[in-house]
Amino acid sequence: MHNAIATVSLSGTLEDKLRAAAAAGFDSVEIFENDLLGCALSPREVRVMLADLGLACSLYQPFRDFEGMPEPLRARTFDRAERKFDLMGELGTDRILICSNCSPHALGDTARIVDDFRELGGRAAVHGIRVGYEALAWGRHVNDHRQVWDIVKAVDHPAIGIILDSFHSLSRKIPSDSIAAIDGDKIVYVQLADAPLLDMDLLYWSRHFRNLPGQGGLDVTGFVAEILRTGYDGPLSLEIFNDRFRSNSAAMVASDGVRSLDMVRDAAMRRIGAATIMPPPATILGTEFVEFAVDPKDRERLSAMFTRMGFSPAGRHPTKDVTRWRNGAANLVMNGEPGGFAEAYRTTHGTSICAIGLKVADGPATVARAEALGIVREPTDLPAMPALRGVAGSLVYVVDQADADAIWGSEFRSAPAAPGAGSIEAIDHLAAVVPNDEFLSWQLYWRALFDVQVQTAQDVIDPSGLVFSQAIQSPDGGFRLTLNSTDARGTLSARFLHQSFGAGYQHVALRTADATATAAKLAAQGLETLAIPANYYDDLAARFGFTDAEIERMAALGLLFDRDAEGHDYRQFYSRAFDKHFFFEFVERQGYDGYGAPNAGIRLAAQNRYREEAVPL
Ligand SMILES: O=C(O)c1ccc(O)c(O)c1
Ligand SMILES: [Mg+2]
């Protein structure tokens, strides 16, 4: 069993695609006919290039509108097939994909279809070629792999088998356990794609929105598990029609593709109880700390902000300019050390969040899985705390739960915890902004490495355009992250990307048991918070029946409110941004699992009103 990718999944010319697939480590490619037709190389030259790159060609596709054609079209499809068999000989591949007929001329007569395939099998066998029949979800008469399997059984020819494509089967909600009826040695090829769950015409959904397993909402793992159970051991091949991938870097999509296939194969093997190739998805217990790279000129103002947020210095590194700030269970690290990673980071991005520390159940296993998935490990001088490369070159420190306390003890000279400052229970969530091109890539990174779940993606309305927000969280909610991206240049997210020279963490949400009391306390300490307009509170009163006094109090503190369908409440308020760059949120969850999506547009409109204000130099 090996990793393959269809050339249609990658951007560029055929040559670009092949080079990217080889560089990422694929074993073989499916050559998509249009990529060959537009290529100046002859099939023989492509074959030489493939050999030079160490790639095999595992499939030629697609061959359309073959089965059940009335004469004289029928004779012509057989001639066309013979031409393609010759071409495949030059290209050096022995498998072809025939997708189910979409022609208005196609006859649905199964006996005719079976005869057509039997005849084709005879002709293919002469060339040593195996033909795989794939049900397109929108095929005119055949659109379900169960129909294809019935036909393949009836044909009963060694050169004729079935091709399974996860998109076609899962988009139609065909139960994957139906694959158990298929003989593994009759499966000619397997194509994999995921997709976001969209209620959309199947053809349009397939041709524009497919994405890599681990980037969408289909149960590709369950599909692969059933295929492995049949004993199939041929290629698992990515066939991704995606508008964004057509313009993205082929190198990025190809290396994400290998990560995705390795992840899905590992998950499927785990599901069927087979021996696996890497440690399981890592359990994150929480965000142990957030580290800020601070420019010396900003140190005083950032310290003042932390103080107003109820944090106090709780330890200092014995030799480095690194300070631990603490409020309850939340740690913020301020790093002003020259000459190291933090300085390099702030030189590019300005004073900003340069690293996060994740507390995990098993540190060494987390790092081993990261390495198996091709996630870059960054050297650090902290042996107990390995670091992985994260968004925009920031670091994700891996903190084993057994070492968490020891790290603070050994790395910092601790001051006694300041009494009375413990209003923060934990770092609730992080919000990162990433360029649109990388949105799916970072989603895969988190979903491949960690045991996390995704919530339904949200469209958030910024006054200057739409922002996509994808929440990722551990099963118990102890770790939460939102990934945000936009095409709209004027949005806060876009301005963040522009001003900070790339992706990064834009805000940190801190959890408190009582947001109202925390807001009052921090306001009294001088924390500037985001003012929310009166119209919002009129609507809150109307929707939830708060008393005038309750509404007045919320308005005075800039508190936002939401309640989920089960009646769980959420309260949140925001700090002003530090130099229009990053900001803090304070949240109270009463069993509420979301992120206050109905309030996101209100918050963005409020932040937008400060847009013209100058930033201190
Ligand atoms: O969209 C299509 O036409 C198409 C063609 C070939 C495939 O393998 C496929 O899954 C879809
Ligand atoms: Mg397909």
XYZ file of C-alpha atoms and ligand atoms in Angstrom:
629
model
C 0.000 0.000 0.000
C 1.433 3.359 -0.904
C 0.712 7.089 -1.184
C -0.485 8.531 -4.470
C -1.926 11.826 -5.664
C -3.882 12.837 -8.741
C -2.234 15.578 -10.765
C -5.543 17.486 -10.693
C -4.958 18.128 -6.974
C -1.908 20.334 -7.539
C -1.308 23.717 -9.151
C 1.002 24.436 -12.057
C 1.979 22.660 -15.234
C 2.175 18.872 -15.372
C 5.922 19.149 -14.819
C 5.389 21.364 -11.721
C 2.882 18.888 -10.351
C 5.154 15.898 -10.823
C 8.098 17.660 -9.216
C 5.982 18.715 -6.219
C 4.585 15.198 -5.781
C 8.065 13.676 -5.910
C 9.552 16.237 -3.525
C 6.799 15.606 -0.980
C 7.521 11.883 -1.028
C 4.625 10.385 -2.970
C 5.260 7.002 -4.538
C 3.006 7.478 -7.531
C 0.640 9.816 -9.342
C -2.628 9.527 -11.228
C -2.279 11.452 -14.435
C -5.393 13.433 -15.137
C -6.016 13.495 -18.860
C -6.332 17.263 -19.202
C -2.961 17.758 -17.547
C -1.404 15.564 -20.213
C -3.319 17.167 -23.097
C -2.018 20.590 -22.122
C 1.555 19.403 -21.679
C 4.240 19.875 -24.323
C 5.991 16.638 -23.348
C 5.083 13.467 -25.233
C 3.745 10.553 -23.147
C 7.147 8.862 -23.498
C 8.903 11.984 -22.240
C 6.511 12.125 -19.286
C 7.397 8.520 -18.562
C 11.095 9.396 -18.534
C 10.469 12.372 -16.267
C 8.476 10.186 -13.875
C 11.284 7.648 -13.759
C 13.860 10.371 -13.133
C 11.756 11.664 -10.247
C 11.314 8.187 -8.790
C 7.561 8.260 -9.334
C 5.305 5.600 -10.813
C 2.154 6.394 -12.747
C -0.467 4.359 -10.908
C -3.536 5.446 -12.923
C -4.649 7.240 -16.054
C -8.006 8.987 -15.800
C -10.780 9.775 -16.506
C -12.306 7.852 -19.369
C -15.835 9.241 -19.690
C -19.145 8.167 -21.167
C -18.182 4.608 -21.986
C -20.816 2.139 -20.848
C -24.302 1.596 -22.271
C -23.912 3.719 -25.408
C -26.186 3.008 -28.375
C -24.553 2.450 -31.781
C -22.835 4.144 -33.545
C -21.531 5.849 -30.362
C -20.703 2.470 -28.854
C -18.219 1.541 -31.581
C -16.559 4.905 -31.228
C -16.054 4.545 -27.438
C -14.264 1.239 -28.015
C -11.988 2.862 -30.605
C -11.333 5.659 -28.161
C -10.486 3.109 -25.441
C -7.976 1.356 -27.739
C -6.244 4.693 -28.377
C -5.969 5.299 -24.638
C -4.610 1.801 -24.023
C -1.797 2.559 -26.499
C -1.149 5.892 -24.814
C -0.982 4.179 -21.415
C 1.676 1.855 -22.752
C 3.785 4.877 -23.672
C 3.116 6.488 -20.309
C 3.941 3.289 -18.449
C 0.761 2.710 -16.506
C -1.520 -0.296 -16.371
C -4.639 1.060 -14.671
C -7.399 3.207 -16.148
C -10.423 4.762 -14.478
C -13.767 4.686 -16.221
C -16.250 6.957 -14.515
C -19.931 6.226 -14.822
C -21.651 7.597 -17.868
C -23.209 11.079 -17.686
C -24.218 11.301 -21.350
C -27.885 11.897 -22.171
C -27.451 9.095 -24.746
C -26.458 6.543 -22.128
C -28.735 3.528 -21.765
C -29.368 2.272 -18.263
C -29.763 -1.351 -19.339
C -27.568 -3.321 -16.927
C -27.170 -6.304 -19.277
C -25.791 -3.958 -21.947
C -23.434 -2.342 -19.459
C -22.184 -5.758 -18.330
C -21.588 -6.793 -21.955
C -19.700 -3.568 -22.663
C -17.369 -4.109 -19.735
C -16.836 -7.762 -20.597
C -15.777 -6.808 -24.090
C -13.575 -4.011 -22.789
C -11.984 -6.444 -20.326
C -10.980 -8.683 -23.203
C -9.377 -5.792 -25.054
C -7.636 -4.398 -21.935
C -6.190 -7.791 -21.050
C -4.327 -7.843 -24.374
C -2.446 -4.721 -23.179
C -1.977 -6.019 -19.626
C -4.278 -3.237 -18.418
C -6.761 -3.297 -15.521
C -9.900 -1.227 -15.848
C -11.521 0.296 -12.755
C -15.140 1.401 -12.839
C -16.038 4.360 -10.598
C -19.554 5.552 -9.769
C -19.735 9.331 -10.108
C -22.231 10.599 -7.538
C -24.097 12.320 -10.383
C -23.803 9.507 -12.956
C -26.846 9.214 -15.194
C -27.744 5.606 -14.383
C -24.904 4.413 -12.167
C -24.071 6.630 -9.189
C -23.491 4.280 -6.255
C -20.522 1.960 -5.624
C -22.988 -0.822 -4.747
C -24.309 -0.722 -8.330
C -20.751 -0.793 -9.654
C -19.929 -3.790 -7.497
C -22.979 -5.672 -8.805
C -21.898 -4.911 -12.371
C -18.272 -5.904 -11.748
C -19.414 -9.200 -10.230
C -21.664 -9.858 -13.207
C -18.870 -8.999 -15.682
C -16.582 -11.434 -13.878
C -13.496 -10.621 -15.921
C -10.008 -10.427 -14.377
C -9.270 -7.113 -16.118
C -12.411 -5.393 -14.766
C -12.708 -4.162 -11.174
C -14.087 -1.351 -9.041
C -12.633 2.019 -8.082
C -13.800 3.496 -4.803
C -13.748 7.267 -4.325
C -14.635 8.474 -0.824
C -16.251 11.661 -2.077
C -18.766 9.955 -4.356
C -19.787 7.452 -1.702
C -19.802 9.675 1.380
C -21.427 12.677 -0.315
C -24.406 10.419 -1.019
C -24.310 9.038 2.523
C -23.806 5.487 1.262
C -22.959 3.414 4.355
C -19.269 2.486 4.317
C -20.022 -0.955 5.728
C -21.380 -1.842 2.267
C -17.703 -2.049 1.210
C -17.421 -5.255 3.243
C -19.259 -7.051 0.408
C -16.477 -6.224 -2.084
C -13.548 -8.599 -2.776
C -10.313 -6.782 -1.993
C -8.612 -8.121 -5.109
C -11.363 -6.632 -7.296
C -10.594 -3.137 -6.018
C -8.444 -1.637 -8.766
C -7.769 1.695 -7.060
C -8.876 3.903 -4.157
C -9.286 7.662 -4.328
C -9.679 9.770 -1.212
C -11.032 13.231 -0.640
C -12.770 14.954 2.224
C -15.107 17.947 1.904
C -16.818 20.491 4.113
C -20.424 19.519 4.816
C -22.297 21.790 2.413
C -25.849 21.393 1.196
C -25.075 21.747 -2.474
C -25.425 20.195 -5.917
C -23.149 17.127 -5.859
C -21.205 17.928 -9.029
C -20.497 21.506 -7.982
C -19.563 20.432 -4.454
C -17.167 17.791 -5.831
C -15.489 19.944 -8.453
C -14.830 22.984 -6.235
C -14.837 22.100 -2.546
C -13.110 18.762 -2.076
C -10.226 18.920 0.360
C -7.727 16.649 2.059
C -8.828 14.058 4.598
C -8.622 15.923 7.902
C -9.768 19.216 6.391
C -13.482 18.500 5.954
C -16.387 16.757 7.615
C -16.708 13.352 5.889
C -15.823 10.113 7.700
C -12.941 9.218 5.399
C -11.361 7.167 8.188
C -14.390 4.883 8.355
C -14.298 4.516 4.567
C -10.605 3.563 4.558
C -11.060 1.193 7.493
C -13.644 -0.784 5.498
C -11.327 -0.881 2.483
C -8.411 -2.166 4.584
C -10.678 -4.879 5.983
C -11.202 -6.231 2.433
C -7.449 -6.891 2.222
C -6.890 -4.229 -0.482
C -3.259 -3.188 -0.457
C -2.988 -0.939 -3.521
C -2.465 2.827 -3.554
C -4.439 5.304 -1.484
C -4.647 8.284 -3.795
C -5.714 11.866 -3.170
C -8.031 13.232 -5.820
C -8.828 16.765 -4.758
C -10.724 19.187 -6.959
C -10.447 22.439 -5.008
C -10.469 25.984 -6.327
C -7.973 27.159 -3.770
C -5.552 24.290 -4.341
C -5.406 25.300 -8.007
C -3.737 28.554 -6.952
C -1.963 27.416 -3.765
C 1.635 26.359 -3.624
C 1.885 22.842 -5.052
C 4.646 22.112 -2.550
C 2.400 22.957 0.401
C -0.570 20.939 -0.862
C 1.680 17.991 -1.707
C 3.365 17.887 1.689
C 0.019 18.337 3.425
C -1.230 15.499 1.227
C 1.377 13.075 2.561
C 0.532 14.164 6.118
C -3.161 13.664 5.427
C -2.744 10.174 3.963
C -0.445 9.070 6.774
C -2.944 10.413 9.301
C -5.950 8.728 7.727
C -4.170 5.409 7.246
C -3.031 5.470 10.878
C -6.563 6.290 12.058
C -8.113 3.558 9.902
C -5.613 0.949 11.104
C -6.361 1.993 14.651
C -10.072 1.612 13.959
C -9.716 -1.969 12.710
C -7.307 -2.888 15.488
C -4.297 -3.332 13.172
C -0.704 -2.500 14.115
C -0.130 1.241 13.677
C 2.831 3.245 12.507
C 2.840 6.157 14.941
C 1.588 7.045 18.427
C -2.113 7.961 18.609
C -3.390 11.545 18.256
C -1.985 13.426 21.236
C -4.187 14.413 24.160
C -3.946 18.115 25.020
C -4.893 18.917 28.594
C -4.744 22.669 28.221
C -2.770 25.747 27.256
C -0.078 26.002 29.921
C 1.219 29.386 28.808
C 1.293 32.011 26.106
C 4.637 33.683 25.436
C 5.055 37.255 24.237
C 8.138 38.474 22.444
C 8.412 42.012 23.727
C 10.315 44.930 22.298
C 12.095 46.807 25.134
C 10.231 50.001 24.202
C 6.897 48.217 24.767
C 7.773 46.417 27.966
C 6.430 48.990 30.375
C 3.111 49.425 28.611
C 2.601 45.678 28.214
C 3.485 45.140 31.882
C 0.936 47.783 32.817
C -1.683 46.023 30.693
C -0.932 42.637 32.281
C -1.162 44.237 35.733
C -4.538 45.766 34.932
C -5.691 42.335 33.797
C -4.936 41.039 37.299
C -1.631 39.360 36.427
C 1.461 39.734 38.553
C 5.082 38.735 38.033
C 5.448 35.254 39.485
C 8.971 34.307 38.542
C 11.985 35.406 36.630
C 14.425 33.337 34.658
C 17.765 33.235 36.545
C 19.855 34.320 33.573
C 17.508 35.458 30.822
C 15.191 38.398 30.378
C 12.122 36.189 30.683
C 9.348 36.791 33.206
C 6.402 34.627 34.150
C 3.191 36.530 34.811
C 0.396 34.725 36.515
C -3.250 35.119 37.369
C -4.819 32.029 38.912
C -4.078 29.149 36.556
C -3.170 31.338 33.572
C 0.474 32.005 32.701
C 1.739 34.697 30.354
C 5.460 34.748 29.648
C 7.160 37.973 28.670
C 10.364 37.413 26.745
C 12.663 40.363 26.114
C 15.835 38.312 25.798
C 18.130 39.570 23.035
C 19.790 37.292 20.552
C 17.352 34.407 20.633
C 14.164 33.214 19.033
C 11.898 35.788 20.709
C 13.963 38.681 19.424
C 14.028 37.227 15.926
C 10.274 36.837 16.076
C 9.536 40.366 17.228
C 11.947 41.818 14.715
C 9.646 40.457 12.029
C 6.255 40.641 13.696
C 6.613 43.342 16.354
C 5.721 42.790 20.004
C 3.506 39.743 19.689
C 2.705 36.201 20.744
C 5.709 34.156 19.669
C 4.929 30.813 21.305
C 2.352 28.805 23.158
C 2.944 25.993 25.622
C 0.571 23.051 25.465
C 0.219 20.684 28.379
C -0.106 17.192 26.902
C -0.744 13.774 28.418
C 2.416 12.283 26.888
C 5.166 14.630 25.723
C 7.520 12.105 24.033
C 4.617 10.445 22.180
C 3.379 13.851 21.007
C 6.796 14.679 19.591
C 7.110 11.240 17.976
C 3.734 11.646 16.262
C 4.680 15.160 15.120
C 7.861 13.786 13.575
C 5.961 10.957 11.877
C 3.658 13.586 10.364
C 6.512 15.701 9.071
C 5.934 18.556 11.520
C 9.179 20.450 11.963
C 10.832 20.267 15.345
C 12.681 23.442 16.259
C 15.857 23.290 18.318
C 15.609 24.982 21.722
C 17.867 25.128 24.718
C 15.105 23.723 26.928
C 15.576 19.949 26.957
C 12.404 19.344 28.956
C 10.301 21.340 26.536
C 10.605 20.343 22.860
C 9.200 22.844 20.377
C 7.310 22.349 17.132
C 6.994 24.930 14.404
C 3.548 26.569 14.389
C 1.740 29.366 12.560
C 3.999 32.027 11.071
C 7.056 30.327 12.526
C 5.833 30.686 16.106
C 6.547 27.788 18.441
C 4.320 25.203 20.026
C 6.108 23.999 23.156
C 5.172 20.493 24.207
C 4.901 20.296 27.975
C 4.432 16.813 29.408
C 1.874 16.940 32.212
C 4.378 15.338 34.579
C 6.874 18.137 33.933
C 4.574 21.155 33.987
C 5.244 22.204 37.581
C 8.912 21.272 37.408
C 9.434 23.495 34.361
C 8.226 26.552 36.222
C 10.338 25.572 39.212
C 13.532 24.928 37.275
C 13.297 27.657 34.693
C 12.093 30.452 36.951
C 12.928 31.861 40.321
C 9.416 31.984 41.596
C 7.862 34.726 43.569
C 5.041 33.664 45.864
C 1.692 33.654 44.051
C 0.064 37.013 44.586
C -2.990 36.484 46.764
C -6.347 37.669 45.537
C -5.344 37.761 41.915
C -6.797 34.359 41.137
C -9.795 35.362 39.092
C -8.623 33.483 35.983
C -9.339 29.759 35.849
C -7.447 28.947 32.676
C -6.489 30.076 29.219
C -9.818 29.351 27.543
C -8.880 29.712 23.914
C -6.486 31.176 21.397
C -7.456 32.840 18.164
C -5.033 32.715 15.259
C -5.281 34.548 11.965
C -3.785 32.782 8.970
C -3.592 33.662 5.290
C -6.438 32.186 3.297
C -4.085 29.923 1.386
C -2.951 28.318 4.621
C -6.330 27.996 6.317
C -6.850 24.331 5.418
C -3.184 23.530 5.953
C -3.270 24.676 9.589
C -6.525 22.896 10.161
C -4.860 19.663 9.052
C -1.834 20.351 11.274
C -3.984 20.515 14.401
C -6.309 17.689 13.451
C -3.510 15.343 12.398
C -1.323 15.803 15.442
C -3.841 16.114 18.251
C -6.993 14.481 19.499
C -9.235 17.411 18.668
C -12.652 17.980 17.164
C -13.899 20.731 14.924
C -17.061 22.734 15.305
C -19.088 23.892 12.327
C -17.176 26.704 10.621
C -18.658 30.162 11.126
C -18.926 33.064 8.731
C -18.236 36.163 10.786
C -19.264 39.582 9.489
C -16.593 42.238 9.859
C -17.713 45.716 8.691
C -15.202 45.334 5.848
C -15.993 41.792 4.758
C -16.440 38.160 5.585
C -14.106 36.254 7.925
C -14.136 32.450 8.147
C -13.652 31.046 11.597
C -13.002 27.404 12.400
C -12.989 26.273 16.015
C -10.811 23.304 16.989
C -11.001 21.883 20.496
C -10.065 18.919 22.638
C -12.982 16.604 23.486
C -13.340 18.015 27.026
C -12.834 21.640 25.913
C -9.606 21.969 27.929
C -7.866 23.231 24.799
C -9.558 25.493 22.296
C -8.316 27.339 19.239
C -10.032 29.277 16.492
C -8.427 29.659 13.072
C -9.547 32.714 11.157
C -8.966 33.822 7.604
C -10.404 36.195 5.073
C -10.262 37.309 1.458
C -11.469 40.800 2.351
C -8.535 43.166 2.576
C -10.040 45.742 4.946
C -11.097 43.376 7.727
C -9.448 43.383 11.129
C -8.034 39.927 10.349
C -6.517 41.124 7.085
C -5.062 44.225 8.716
C -3.552 42.007 11.412
C -1.855 39.866 8.769
C -0.592 42.899 6.972
C 0.646 44.809 10.010
C 2.285 41.873 11.716
C 3.942 40.493 8.598
C 2.168 37.193 8.528
C -0.004 34.887 10.500
C -0.155 34.669 14.242
C -2.202 34.638 17.394
C -4.411 37.679 17.499
C -6.149 37.162 20.768
C -6.059 35.146 23.957
C -9.263 34.381 25.833
C -9.027 33.910 29.588
C -11.710 32.018 31.450
C -13.242 33.337 34.633
C -15.993 31.885 36.827
C -17.725 35.251 36.967
C -17.207 37.593 34.035
C -19.343 40.326 35.580
C -17.239 40.481 38.744
C -13.994 40.198 36.753
C -15.044 42.992 34.404
C -15.885 45.244 37.337
C -12.599 44.464 39.063
C -10.420 44.962 35.989
C -12.231 48.174 35.055
C -11.533 49.442 38.573
C -7.853 48.554 38.008
C -7.886 50.701 34.886
C -8.106 48.073 32.127
C -9.502 49.675 29.009
C -12.243 47.513 27.569
C -14.116 47.516 24.317
C -17.259 49.661 24.462
C -20.372 48.006 23.038
C -23.213 50.154 21.634
C -26.590 50.643 23.337
C -28.457 49.076 20.399
C -26.892 45.752 21.245
C -28.243 45.917 24.793
C -31.747 46.888 23.653
C -31.751 43.731 21.568
C -30.374 41.605 24.430
C -33.170 42.841 26.687
C -35.716 41.967 24.021
C -34.268 38.499 23.350
C -33.543 37.264 26.844
C -35.817 39.315 29.109
C -33.065 40.784 31.300
C -34.154 43.425 33.812
C -33.189 47.059 33.209
C -30.689 46.859 36.054
C -29.022 43.770 34.566
C -28.825 45.382 31.158
C -27.389 48.585 32.560
C -24.714 46.668 34.395
C -23.748 44.672 31.300
C -23.654 47.815 29.184
C -21.493 49.643 31.725
C -18.973 46.772 31.648
C -19.104 46.084 27.899
C -20.306 42.517 28.514
C -21.596 40.462 25.622
C -24.009 37.612 26.213
C -25.162 34.460 24.455
C -27.276 31.453 25.398
C -27.226 28.147 23.522
C -30.222 26.005 22.595
C -29.891 24.042 25.845
C -29.984 27.204 27.929
C -26.248 27.412 28.743
C -25.038 30.978 29.191
C -21.880 32.673 27.920
C -20.573 36.059 28.975
C -17.564 37.727 27.401
C -15.804 41.068 27.294
C -12.731 42.347 25.497
C -9.709 44.444 26.296
C -8.664 47.145 23.879
C -5.938 45.921 21.564
C -2.305 46.444 22.405
C -1.078 48.753 19.629
C -3.958 47.515 17.437
C -2.204 44.212 17.396
C -3.302 41.581 19.889
C -5.991 41.739 22.495
C -7.529 39.760 25.309
C -10.960 38.364 25.853
C -12.477 37.251 29.141
C -15.127 34.559 29.041
C -17.470 32.860 31.460
C -18.941 29.512 30.372
C -21.971 28.101 32.131
C -21.792 24.801 30.269
C -21.686 26.729 26.975
C -19.416 25.127 24.359
C -19.216 27.785 21.639
C -17.410 31.098 21.186
C -20.227 33.638 21.168
C -20.545 33.589 17.367
C -23.617 35.894 17.355
C -21.479 38.534 19.102
C -18.441 38.340 16.841
C -19.786 40.893 14.372
C -20.665 43.285 17.218
C -17.121 42.974 18.580
C -15.568 43.568 15.148
C -17.754 46.621 14.556
C -16.674 47.963 17.951
C -13.002 47.397 17.166
C -13.500 48.983 13.771
C -14.512 52.265 15.425
C -10.964 52.659 16.767
C -9.515 52.162 13.341
C -8.270 55.677 12.698
C -6.636 56.049 16.099
C -2.846 56.410 16.087
C -0.577 53.716 17.499
C 2.149 54.927 19.918
C 5.600 54.888 18.386
O -15.681 15.393 -11.645
C -15.415 14.498 -12.433
O -15.817 14.466 -13.578
C -14.598 13.354 -11.959
C -13.765 12.683 -12.838
C -13.005 11.619 -12.374
C -13.069 11.226 -11.067
O -12.330 10.222 -10.560
C -13.907 11.897 -10.198
O -13.946 11.490 -8.936
C -14.654 12.951 -10.638
Mg -12.645 9.934 -8.451
